[in-house]
PDB file of C-alpha atoms and ligand atoms in Angstrom:
ATOM      1  CA  MET U   1       7.085 -78.040  25.173  1.00 58.00           C
ATOM      2  CA  LYS U   2       9.463 -75.841  22.953  1.00 64.00           C
ATOM      3  CA  PHE U   3      12.938 -76.046  21.254  1.00 87.00           C
ATOM      4  CA  THR U   4      14.996 -73.581  20.411  1.00 91.00           C
ATOM      5  CA  GLN U   5      18.270 -72.798  19.151  1.00 91.00           C
ATOM      6  CA  ASP U   6      18.486 -69.678  20.643  1.00 96.00           C
ATOM      7  CA  SER U   7      21.373 -69.642  23.298  1.00 97.00           C
ATOM      8  CA  LYS U   8      20.482 -66.608  25.165  1.00 97.00           C
ATOM      9  CA  GLU U   9      16.504 -68.336  25.543  1.00 97.00           C
ATOM     10  CA  LEU U  10      18.468 -71.747  26.696  1.00 98.00           C
ATOM     11  CA  THR U  11      20.373 -69.469  29.221  1.00 98.00           C
ATOM     12  CA  ASP U  12      16.999 -68.110  30.332  1.00 97.00           C
ATOM     13  CA  ILE U  13      15.464 -71.342  30.906  1.00 97.00           C
ATOM     14  CA  ALA U  14      18.490 -72.941  32.366  1.00 98.00           C
ATOM     15  CA  ARG U  15      18.134 -69.678  35.013  1.00 98.00           C
ATOM     16  CA  GLU U  16      14.648 -70.540  35.447  1.00 98.00           C
ATOM     17  CA  LEU U  17      15.145 -74.681  35.951  1.00 98.00           C
ATOM     18  CA  ARG U  18      17.638 -73.598  38.886  1.00 98.00           C
ATOM     19  CA  VAL U  19      14.882 -71.734  40.438  1.00 98.00           C
ATOM     20  CA  ASP U  20      12.779 -75.021  40.167  1.00 98.00           C
ATOM     21  CA  ILE U  21      15.608 -77.034  41.494  1.00 98.00           C
ATOM     22  CA  LEU U  22      16.408 -74.668  44.212  1.00 98.00           C
ATOM     23  CA  ARG U  23      12.700 -74.580  45.704  1.00 98.00           C
ATOM     24  CA  MET U  24      12.030 -78.300  45.121  1.00 98.00           C
ATOM     25  CA  LEU U  25      14.935 -79.165  47.547  1.00 98.00           C
ATOM     26  CA  ALA U  26      14.014 -76.240  49.963  1.00 98.00           C
ATOM     27  CA  ARG U  27      10.686 -77.895  50.292  1.00 98.00           C
ATOM     28  CA  SER U  28      11.744 -81.374  50.193  1.00 98.00           C
ATOM     29  CA  GLY U  29      14.448 -80.729  53.079  1.00 98.00           C
ATOM     30  CA  SER U  30      16.723 -83.793  51.393  1.00 97.00           C
ATOM     31  CA  GLY U  31      18.769 -83.852  48.226  1.00 98.00           C
ATOM     32  CA  HIS U  32      21.633 -82.923  46.083  1.00 98.00           C
ATOM     33  CA  THR U  33      22.195 -79.224  45.305  1.00 98.00           C
ATOM     34  CA  GLY U  34      25.500 -78.690  43.956  1.00 98.00           C
ATOM     35  CA  GLY U  35      25.452 -81.250  41.451  1.00 98.00           C
ATOM     36  CA  SER U  36      22.387 -80.445  40.172  1.00 98.00           C
ATOM     37  CA  LEU U  37      23.073 -76.922  39.647  1.00 98.00           C
ATOM     38  CA  SER U  38      26.383 -77.806  37.819  1.00 98.00           C
ATOM     39  CA  CYS U  39      24.760 -79.968  35.454  1.00 99.00           C
ATOM     40  CA  ILE U  40      21.779 -78.090  34.742  1.00 99.00           C
ATOM     41  CA  ASP U  41      23.044 -76.159  31.610  1.00 98.00           C
ATOM     42  CA  ILE U  42      23.968 -78.873  30.002  1.00 99.00           C
ATOM     43  CA  ILE U  43      20.632 -80.712  30.633  1.00 98.00           C
ATOM     44  CA  THR U  44      18.853 -77.625  29.220  1.00 98.00           C
ATOM     45  CA  ALA U  45      20.444 -77.568  25.906  1.00 98.00           C
ATOM     46  CA  LEU U  46      19.821 -81.636  25.456  1.00 98.00           C
ATOM     47  CA  TYR U  47      15.971 -81.145  26.299  1.00 98.00           C
ATOM     48  CA  PHE U  48      15.292 -77.891  24.828  1.00 98.00           C
ATOM     49  CA  SER U  49      17.211 -78.013  21.992  1.00 97.00           C
ATOM     50  CA  LYS U  50      19.182 -80.790  21.061  1.00 97.00           C
ATOM     51  CA  MET U  51      17.544 -84.484  21.841  1.00 97.00           C
ATOM     52  CA  ASN U  52      14.891 -85.830  19.531  1.00 96.00           C
ATOM     53  CA  HIS U  53      12.216 -86.313  22.445  1.00 96.00           C
ATOM     54  CA  SER U  54       8.523 -85.983  23.512  1.00 95.00           C
ATOM     55  CA  PRO U  55       6.289 -87.149  25.786  1.00 95.00           C
ATOM     56  CA  HIS U  56       4.005 -88.185  23.108  1.00 94.00           C
ATOM     57  CA  PHE U  57       6.350 -90.403  21.485  1.00 92.00           C
ATOM     58  CA  GLY U  58       6.158 -94.102  22.286  1.00 83.00           C
ATOM     59  CA  LYS U  59       9.169 -96.236  23.286  1.00 80.00           C
ATOM     60  CA  ASP U  60       9.832 -97.719  20.154  1.00 77.00           C
ATOM     61  CA  ALA U  61      10.406 -94.425  18.469  1.00 83.00           C
ATOM     62  CA  ASP U  62      13.557 -93.842  17.295  1.00 90.00           C
ATOM     63  CA  ARG U  63      13.926 -91.326  20.251  1.00 95.00           C
ATOM     64  CA  ASP U  64      17.376 -89.950  21.576  1.00 97.00           C
ATOM     65  CA  VAL U  65      17.702 -91.444  25.007  1.00 98.00           C
ATOM     66  CA  PHE U  66      19.351 -89.593  28.146  1.00 98.00           C
ATOM     67  CA  VAL U  67      20.504 -91.552  31.029  1.00 98.00           C
ATOM     68  CA  LEU U  68      21.789 -89.856  34.061  1.00 99.00           C
ATOM     69  CA  SER U  69      24.577 -91.745  35.699  1.00 99.00           C
ATOM     70  CA  LYS U  70      25.340 -89.078  38.414  1.00 98.00           C
ATOM     71  CA  GLY U  71      21.688 -90.034  39.548  1.00 98.00           C
ATOM     72  CA  HIS U  72      21.717 -88.273  42.884  1.00 98.00           C
ATOM     73  CA  ALA U  73      21.305 -84.898  40.713  1.00 98.00           C
ATOM     74  CA  ALA U  74      17.883 -86.258  39.893  1.00 98.00           C
ATOM     75  CA  PRO U  75      16.435 -82.880  40.631  1.00 98.00           C
ATOM     76  CA  ALA U  76      18.115 -81.276  37.678  1.00 99.00           C
ATOM     77  CA  LEU U  77      16.731 -84.109  35.356  1.00 98.00           C
ATOM     78  CA  TYR U  78      13.323 -83.981  37.158  1.00 98.00           C
ATOM     79  CA  VAL U  79      12.526 -79.941  36.639  1.00 98.00           C
ATOM     80  CA  ALA U  80      13.656 -80.537  32.739  1.00 98.00           C
ATOM     81  CA  LEU U  81      11.148 -83.632  32.407  1.00 98.00           C
ATOM     82  CA  ALA U  82       8.486 -81.308  34.162  1.00 98.00           C
ATOM     83  CA  ARG U  83       8.615 -78.115  31.703  1.00 97.00           C
ATOM     84  CA  CYS U  84       8.915 -80.901  28.930  1.00 97.00           C
ATOM     85  CA  GLY U  85       5.230 -82.163  29.546  1.00 96.00           C
ATOM     86  CA  TYR U  86       6.369 -85.503  31.178  1.00 97.00           C
ATOM     87  CA  PHE U  87       4.261 -84.978  34.306  1.00 98.00           C
ATOM     88  CA  ASP U  88       2.595 -82.141  35.999  1.00 98.00           C
ATOM     89  CA  ARG U  89       4.340 -79.710  37.742  1.00 97.00           C
ATOM     90  CA  SER U  90       2.907 -80.112  40.856  1.00 98.00           C
ATOM     91  CA  HIS U  91       4.786 -82.990  41.435  1.00 98.00           C
ATOM     92  CA  LEU U  92       7.691 -81.305  42.818  1.00 98.00           C
ATOM     93  CA  ASP U  93       6.293 -80.034  45.644  1.00 97.00           C
ATOM     94  CA  SER U  94       6.484 -83.981  46.704  1.00 97.00           C
ATOM     95  CA  LEU U  95      10.054 -84.793  45.957  1.00 98.00           C
ATOM     96  CA  ARG U  96      11.307 -87.857  48.095  1.00 97.00           C
ATOM     97  CA  LYS U  97       8.037 -88.072  50.084  1.00 96.00           C
ATOM     98  CA  LEU U  98       6.354 -91.488  50.300  1.00 95.00           C
ATOM     99  CA  ASN U  99       4.589 -92.646  47.262  1.00 94.00           C
ATOM    100  CA  ALA U 100       5.394 -89.862  45.230  1.00 97.00           C
ATOM    101  CA  ILE U 101       6.694 -89.976  42.189  1.00 98.00           C
ATOM    102  CA  LEU U 102       9.833 -88.494  42.261  1.00 98.00           C
ATOM    103  CA  SER U 103      12.302 -90.510  44.442  1.00 98.00           C
ATOM    104  CA  GLY U 104      15.821 -89.336  45.073  1.00 98.00           C
ATOM    105  CA  HIS U 105      17.631 -90.839  42.511  1.00 98.00           C
ATOM    106  CA  PRO U 106      15.733 -91.524  38.910  1.00 98.00           C
ATOM    107  CA  TYR U 107      13.475 -94.542  39.493  1.00 98.00           C
ATOM    108  CA  SER U 108      11.995 -95.466  36.050  1.00 97.00           C
ATOM    109  CA  PRO U 109       8.938 -97.427  36.772  1.00 95.00           C
ATOM    110  CA  SER U 110       7.350 -94.612  38.976  1.00 96.00           C
ATOM    111  CA  THR U 111       8.482 -91.404  36.894  1.00 98.00           C
ATOM    112  CA  PRO U 112       7.330 -90.650  33.466  1.00 97.00           C
ATOM    113  CA  GLY U 113      10.450 -89.630  30.559  1.00 97.00           C
ATOM    114  CA  VAL U 114      12.643 -91.376  33.224  1.00 98.00           C
ATOM    115  CA  GLU U 115      14.383 -93.990  30.963  1.00 96.00           C
ATOM    116  CA  VAL U 116      16.664 -96.030  33.499  1.00 97.00           C
ATOM    117  CA  SER U 117      16.987 -96.428  37.137  1.00 98.00           C
ATOM    118  CA  THR U 118      20.159 -94.675  38.265  1.00 98.00           C
ATOM    119  CA  GLY U 119      22.484 -93.702  41.317  1.00 97.00           C
ATOM    120  CA  SER U 120      24.378 -96.740  42.480  1.00 98.00           C
ATOM    121  CA  LEU U 121      27.555 -94.479  40.861  1.00 98.00           C
ATOM    122  CA  GLY U 122      29.150 -96.167  38.120  1.00 98.00           C
ATOM    123  CA  GLN U 123      26.730 -97.744  36.231  1.00 98.00           C
ATOM    124  CA  GLY U 124      24.983 -95.320  33.716  1.00 98.00           C
ATOM    125  CA  LEU U 125      27.732 -96.199  30.625  1.00 99.00           C
ATOM    126  CA  SER U 126      27.235 -99.562  30.711  1.00 98.00           C
ATOM    127  CA  LEU U 127      23.322 -98.890  30.717  1.00 98.00           C
ATOM    128  CA  ALA U 128      23.684 -96.750  27.703  1.00 98.00           C
ATOM    129  CA  ASN U 129      25.823 -98.636  25.913  1.00 98.00           C
ATOM    130  CA  GLY U 130      22.997-101.551  26.308  1.00 98.00           C
ATOM    131  CA  ILE U 131      20.679 -99.129  24.732  1.00 98.00           C
ATOM    132  CA  ALA U 132      22.689 -98.402  21.992  1.00 98.00           C
ATOM    133  CA  LEU U 133      23.611-101.588  20.802  1.00 98.00           C
ATOM    134  CA  GLY U 134      19.613-102.374  21.426  1.00 97.00           C
ATOM    135  CA  TYR U 135      19.052 -99.381  19.173  1.00 97.00           C
ATOM    136  CA  ARG U 136      21.830-100.783  16.514  1.00 97.00           C
ATOM    137  CA  LEU U 137      20.173-104.318  16.316  1.00 96.00           C
ATOM    138  CA  ASP U 138      16.653-102.465  15.892  1.00 95.00           C
ATOM    139  CA  GLY U 139      18.493-100.242  13.358  1.00 96.00           C
ATOM    140  CA  LYS U 140      17.058 -97.148  15.261  1.00 95.00           C
ATOM    141  CA  LYS U 141      18.812 -93.882  14.851  1.00 94.00           C
ATOM    142  CA  GLY U 142      18.588 -92.326  18.114  1.00 96.00           C
ATOM    143  CA  THR U 143      21.652 -91.202  20.371  1.00 98.00           C
ATOM    144  CA  VAL U 144      22.020 -92.141  23.789  1.00 98.00           C
ATOM    145  CA  PHE U 145      23.537 -89.423  26.196  1.00 98.00           C
ATOM    146  CA  CYS U 146      25.066 -90.397  29.414  1.00 99.00           C
ATOM    147  CA  MET U 147      25.822 -88.049  32.224  1.00 99.00           C
ATOM    148  CA  MET U 148      28.807 -89.243  34.247  1.00 98.00           C
ATOM    149  CA  GLY U 149      30.472 -87.029  37.246  1.00 98.00           C
ATOM    150  CA  ASP U 150      34.296 -86.463  37.662  1.00 98.00           C
ATOM    151  CA  GLY U 151      33.762 -88.403  41.622  1.00 98.00           C
ATOM    152  CA  GLU U 152      32.048 -90.954  39.699  1.00 98.00           C
ATOM    153  CA  SER U 153      34.616 -91.638  37.593  1.00 98.00           C
ATOM    154  CA  GLN U 154      36.621 -93.423  40.022  1.00 98.00           C
ATOM    155  CA  GLU U 155      34.490 -96.133  39.551  1.00 98.00           C
ATOM    156  CA  GLY U 156      36.000 -99.011  37.881  1.00 98.00           C
ATOM    157  CA  GLN U 157      33.148 -99.885  35.900  1.00 98.00           C
ATOM    158  CA  ILE U 158      32.851 -96.534  33.950  1.00 98.00           C
ATOM    159  CA  TRP U 159      36.260 -97.613  32.237  1.00 98.00           C
ATOM    160  CA  GLU U 160      35.137-101.198  31.327  1.00 98.00           C
ATOM    161  CA  ALA U 161      32.204 -99.266  29.959  1.00 99.00           C
ATOM    162  CA  ALA U 162      34.098 -96.860  28.093  1.00 98.00           C
ATOM    163  CA  MET U 163      35.878 -99.776  26.625  1.00 98.00           C
ATOM    164  CA  THR U 164      32.928-101.516  25.658  1.00 98.00           C
ATOM    165  CA  ALA U 165      31.603 -98.456  23.829  1.00 98.00           C
ATOM    166  CA  ALA U 166      35.077 -98.284  21.753  1.00 98.00           C
ATOM    167  CA  HIS U 167      35.383-101.996  20.978  1.00 98.00           C
ATOM    168  CA  TYR U 168      31.876-101.598  19.641  1.00 98.00           C
ATOM    169  CA  LYS U 169      32.085 -98.657  17.976  1.00 98.00           C
ATOM    170  CA  LEU U 170      29.130 -96.913  19.368  1.00 98.00           C
ATOM    171  CA  ASP U 171      28.855 -93.706  17.440  1.00 98.00           C
ATOM    172  CA  ASN U 172      25.294 -93.630  18.841  1.00 98.00           C
ATOM    173  CA  VAL U 173      26.641 -92.939  22.620  1.00 98.00           C
ATOM    174  CA  VAL U 174      27.784 -89.534  23.723  1.00 99.00           C
ATOM    175  CA  GLY U 175      29.186 -89.612  27.115  1.00 99.00           C
ATOM    176  CA  ILE U 176      29.328 -86.074  29.291  1.00 99.00           C
ATOM    177  CA  VAL U 177      31.326 -86.075  32.499  1.00 98.00           C
ATOM    178  CA  ASP U 178      30.167 -82.836  34.396  1.00 98.00           C
ATOM    179  CA  ASN U 179      33.587 -82.139  35.664  1.00 98.00           C
ATOM    180  CA  ASN U 180      32.998 -79.811  38.394  1.00 98.00           C
ATOM    181  CA  GLY U 181      35.830 -80.839  40.941  1.00 98.00           C
ATOM    182  CA  LEU U 182      34.395 -81.921  43.864  1.00 98.00           C
ATOM    183  CA  GLN U 183      32.507 -85.104  45.100  1.00 98.00           C
ATOM    184  CA  ILE U 184      30.626 -85.866  48.533  1.00 96.00           C
ATOM    185  CA  ASP U 185      33.379 -85.159  50.923  1.00 92.00           C
ATOM    186  CA  GLY U 186      36.168 -83.111  49.464  1.00 97.00           C
ATOM    187  CA  LYS U 187      38.345 -82.299  45.708  1.00 98.00           C
ATOM    188  CA  VAL U 188      38.121 -85.321  43.525  1.00 98.00           C
ATOM    189  CA  SER U 189      41.703 -84.634  43.036  1.00 98.00           C
ATOM    190  CA  ASP U 190      42.668 -85.515  46.830  1.00 98.00           C
ATOM    191  CA  VAL U 191      40.185 -88.498  47.184  1.00 98.00           C
ATOM    192  CA  MET U 192      41.319 -90.110  44.364  1.00 98.00           C
ATOM    193  CA  ASN U 193      42.683 -88.431  41.429  1.00 98.00           C
ATOM    194  CA  ILE U 194      41.173 -88.588  37.607  1.00 97.00           C
ATOM    195  CA  GLU U 195      43.647 -86.545  35.758  1.00 97.00           C
ATOM    196  CA  PRO U 196      44.234 -86.188  32.986  1.00 96.00           C
ATOM    197  CA  ILE U 197      41.053 -87.395  32.279  1.00 96.00           C
ATOM    198  CA  GLY U 198      40.534 -86.376  28.589  1.00 97.00           C
ATOM    199  CA  ASP U 199      43.705 -88.214  28.027  1.00 97.00           C
ATOM    200  CA  LYS U 200      42.400 -91.416  29.533  1.00 98.00           C
ATOM    201  CA  TRP U 201      39.230 -91.255  27.394  1.00 98.00           C
ATOM    202  CA  ARG U 202      41.316 -90.900  24.461  1.00 98.00           C
ATOM    203  CA  ALA U 203      43.394 -93.340  25.251  1.00 98.00           C
ATOM    204  CA  PHE U 204      40.171 -95.846  25.730  1.00 98.00           C
ATOM    205  CA  GLY U 205      39.342 -94.891  21.870  1.00 98.00           C
ATOM    206  CA  TRP U 206      37.126 -92.211  22.434  1.00 99.00           C
ATOM    207  CA  GLU U 207      36.825 -88.498  20.911  1.00 98.00           C
ATOM    208  CA  VAL U 208      37.238 -85.975  23.582  1.00 98.00           C
ATOM    209  CA  ILE U 209      35.743 -82.846  23.155  1.00 98.00           C
ATOM    210  CA  GLU U 210      36.525 -80.138  25.677  1.00 98.00           C
ATOM    211  CA  ILE U 211      34.151 -77.337  26.730  1.00 98.00           C
ATOM    212  CA  ASP U 212      33.023 -74.946  29.381  1.00 98.00           C
ATOM    213  CA  GLY U 213      29.548 -76.561  30.439  1.00 98.00           C
ATOM    214  CA  HIS U 214      28.079 -73.279  31.364  1.00 98.00           C
ATOM    215  CA  ASN U 215      28.692 -71.520  27.785  1.00 98.00           C
ATOM    216  CA  MET U 216      25.500 -72.457  26.476  1.00 98.00           C
ATOM    217  CA  GLU U 217      27.038 -71.702  22.975  1.00 98.00           C
ATOM    218  CA  SER U 218      30.154 -74.406  23.882  1.00 98.00           C
ATOM    219  CA  ILE U 219      27.270 -76.861  24.840  1.00 98.00           C
ATOM    220  CA  MET U 220      25.483 -76.690  21.821  1.00 98.00           C
ATOM    221  CA  ASP U 221      27.988 -76.847  19.951  1.00 98.00           C
ATOM    222  CA  ALA U 222      29.780 -79.571  21.261  1.00 98.00           C
ATOM    223  CA  VAL U 223      26.491 -81.785  21.189  1.00 98.00           C
ATOM    224  CA  ASP U 224      26.427 -81.065  17.426  1.00 98.00           C
ATOM    225  CA  ARG U 225      30.099 -82.341  17.139  1.00 98.00           C
ATOM    226  CA  ALA U 226      29.628 -85.177  19.287  1.00 98.00           C
ATOM    227  CA  VAL U 227      26.707 -86.453  17.549  1.00 98.00           C
ATOM    228  CA  ALA U 228      28.493 -86.332  14.553  1.00 98.00           C
ATOM    229  CA  VAL U 229      31.310 -88.216  15.152  1.00 98.00           C
ATOM    230  CA  LYS U 230      31.263 -91.529  13.053  1.00 98.00           C
ATOM    231  CA  GLY U 231      33.148 -94.626  13.823  1.00 98.00           C
ATOM    232  CA  LYS U 232      33.887 -94.081  17.746  1.00 98.00           C
ATOM    233  CA  PRO U 233      32.145 -92.938  20.789  1.00 99.00           C
ATOM    234  CA  ALA U 234      32.244 -89.369  22.155  1.00 99.00           C
ATOM    235  CA  LEU U 235      32.815 -88.153  25.189  1.00 99.00           C
ATOM    236  CA  ILE U 236      31.974 -84.359  26.184  1.00 98.00           C
ATOM    237  CA  TRP U 237      34.636 -82.893  28.692  1.00 98.00           C
ATOM    238  CA  ALA U 238      32.757 -80.433  30.628  1.00 98.00           C
ATOM    239  CA  HIS U 239      34.213 -77.631  32.857  1.00 98.00           C
ATOM    240  CA  THR U 240      31.623 -76.797  35.449  1.00 98.00           C
ATOM    241  CA  VAL U 241      31.555 -75.307  39.056  1.00 98.00           C
ATOM    242  CA  LYS U 242      29.666 -77.119  41.461  1.00 98.00           C
ATOM    243  CA  GLY U 243      26.468 -74.932  42.670  1.00 98.00           C
ATOM    244  CA  LYS U 244      26.858 -72.554  39.759  1.00 98.00           C
ATOM    245  CA  GLY U 245      24.509 -69.876  39.799  1.00 98.00           C
ATOM    246  CA  VAL U 246      24.117 -68.991  43.626  1.00 98.00           C
ATOM    247  CA  SER U 247      27.519 -67.219  44.544  1.00 98.00           C
ATOM    248  CA  PHE U 248      27.772 -68.933  48.372  1.00 98.00           C
ATOM    249  CA  MET U 249      26.863 -72.296  46.820  1.00 98.00           C
ATOM    250  CA  GLU U 250      29.428 -72.615  44.543  1.00 98.00           C
ATOM    251  CA  ASN U 251      32.268 -74.533  44.619  1.00 98.00           C
ATOM    252  CA  LYS U 252      30.787 -75.510  48.400  1.00 98.00           C
ATOM    253  CA  VAL U 253      31.566 -78.853  49.389  1.00 97.00           C
ATOM    254  CA  SER U 254      28.806 -78.623  51.981  1.00 97.00           C
ATOM    255  CA  PHE U 255      26.045 -78.138  49.240  1.00 97.00           C
ATOM    256  CA  HIS U 256      26.700 -81.259  47.801  1.00 97.00           C
ATOM    257  CA  GLY U 257      23.908 -83.432  49.460  1.00 96.00           C
ATOM    258  CA  THR U 258      22.223 -80.626  51.833  1.00 97.00           C
ATOM    259  CA  THR U 259      19.928 -78.240  50.800  1.00 98.00           C
ATOM    260  CA  PRO U 260      18.587 -74.517  51.294  1.00 98.00           C
ATOM    261  CA  SER U 261      17.322 -73.183  54.225  1.00 98.00           C
ATOM    262  CA  ALA U 262      14.515 -70.643  54.020  1.00 98.00           C
ATOM    263  CA  ASP U 263      16.997 -68.141  54.403  1.00 98.00           C
ATOM    264  CA  GLU U 264      18.964 -69.168  51.904  1.00 98.00           C
ATOM    265  CA  LEU U 265      16.389 -70.066  49.329  1.00 98.00           C
ATOM    266  CA  GLU U 266      15.493 -66.244  49.896  1.00 98.00           C
ATOM    267  CA  LYS U 267      18.820 -64.802  48.950  1.00 98.00           C
ATOM    268  CA  ALA U 268      19.541 -67.699  46.107  1.00 98.00           C
ATOM    269  CA  MET U 269      16.051 -66.646  44.464  1.00 98.00           C
ATOM    270  CA  ALA U 270      17.019 -62.776  45.119  1.00 97.00           C
ATOM    271  CA  GLU U 271      20.259 -63.208  42.775  1.00 97.00           C
ATOM    272  CA  LEU U 272      18.747 -65.373  40.155  1.00 97.00           C
ATOM    273  CA  ALA U 273      16.144 -62.762  39.873  1.00 94.00           C
ATOM    274  CA  ALA U 274      18.671 -60.403  39.129  1.00 92.00           C
ATOM    275  CA  VAL U 275      20.793 -62.085  36.582  1.00 85.00           C
TER     276      VAL U 275
HETATM  277  C1  TPP K 301      28.428 -96.697  44.424  1.00 72.33           C
HETATM  278  C2  TPP K 301      28.264 -95.852  45.116  1.00 72.33           C
HETATM  279  N1  TPP K 301      28.936 -95.149  45.938  1.00 72.33           N
HETATM  280  C3  TPP K 301      28.497 -93.940  46.723  1.00 72.33           C
HETATM  281  C4  TPP K 301      27.460 -93.357  46.607  1.00 72.33           C
HETATM  282  C5  TPP K 301      27.208 -92.111  47.129  1.00 72.33           C
HETATM  283  N2  TPP K 301      27.435 -91.264  46.867  1.00 72.33           N
HETATM  284  C6  TPP K 301      26.353 -89.985  45.766  1.00 72.33           C
HETATM  285  S1  TPP K 301      27.104 -88.742  45.205  1.00 72.33           S
HETATM  286  C7  TPP K 301      28.632 -89.000  45.504  1.00 72.33           C
HETATM  287  C8  TPP K 301      29.568 -88.602  44.803  1.00 72.33           C
HETATM  288  C9  TPP K 301      29.836 -88.017  43.603  1.00 72.33           C
HETATM  289  O1  TPP K 301      30.769 -87.347  43.241  1.00 72.33           O
HETATM  290  P1  TPP K 301      30.666 -86.670  41.588  1.00 72.33           P
HETATM  291  O2  TPP K 301      30.380 -87.913  40.612  1.00 72.33           O
HETATM  292  O3  TPP K 301      31.694 -85.696  41.173  1.00 72.33           O
HETATM  293  O4  TPP K 301      28.952 -85.970  41.667  1.00 72.33           O
HETATM  294  P2  TPP K 301      28.636 -84.469  41.776  1.00 72.33           P
HETATM  295  O5  TPP K 301      29.946 -83.845  42.276  1.00 72.33           O
HETATM  296  O6  TPP K 301      28.745 -83.916  40.094  1.00 72.33           O
HETATM  297  O7  TPP K 301      27.282 -84.433  42.625  1.00 72.33           O
HETATM  298  C10 TPP K 301      28.790 -90.241  46.237  1.00 72.33           C
HETATM  299  C11 TPP K 301      30.170 -90.657  46.502  1.00 72.33           C
HETATM  300  C12 TPP K 301      26.977 -93.524  45.552  1.00 72.33           C
HETATM  301  N3  TPP K 301      25.686 -92.968  45.056  1.00 72.33           N
HETATM  302  N4  TPP K 301      26.939 -94.916  44.831  1.00 72.33           N
END
């Protein structure tokens, strides 16, 4: 695994991970494309630049922890973990297959590097809070990053957890909202509007940092700023595009839970190769 602070290099890694995501989803024929592509730049910045982690760390190390609360975007996590050496890349060929180590949603007992099982929307931030409180009790230094969806932010448990993190002044928790504007069957603003989302998190006692979630320099700067916040939790409110990186998938709700056909994969590969 290589760590880098170079945003151009990270952008290249993110593009390669997009290729891995699309190939694994096309092969599987089942899984979530749009929301995996929208969060991959942020996951790249965390796993290849900002998080203190390694497949060789023991569970009791002072490591940073990543919780993918929007668990349906598991492909984005899996390609990063594979490239970081948590498991062999050949496993990417068996996503969602019987007895495979890569389930449709992160399942910690079977996948090395997956810290907690997630996918029932709304629960990840509560898990992150619990890990962060444990870290505080144990005097550990790591930060717990929790990636949520904007559609997921309609879940009440998110807001209970937002209160909890602020109440306990969990400055070792960093929330990230992958704000791509779409959910399973339409616009988030039509299904159940969550705006003004930044004001809501602020009112719950969080520091809020608003960014373009596809600009690598902004992402890296936001992570540094969020980790540096003291006395309260921080939220990175990241504006993203569902299906980002493949023109005919961008902002298409139909690609929420569908995978590329052979033709679509070929077109997507050509686009990504041309970048
Ligand atoms: C409790 C629960 N209800 C419903 C679902 C089914 N589901 C999976 S993804 C999704 C939409 C999530 O939207 P968002 O958080 O915006 O995800 P993204 O656009 O980033 O893919 C839903 C309703 C679920 N996984 N968990």
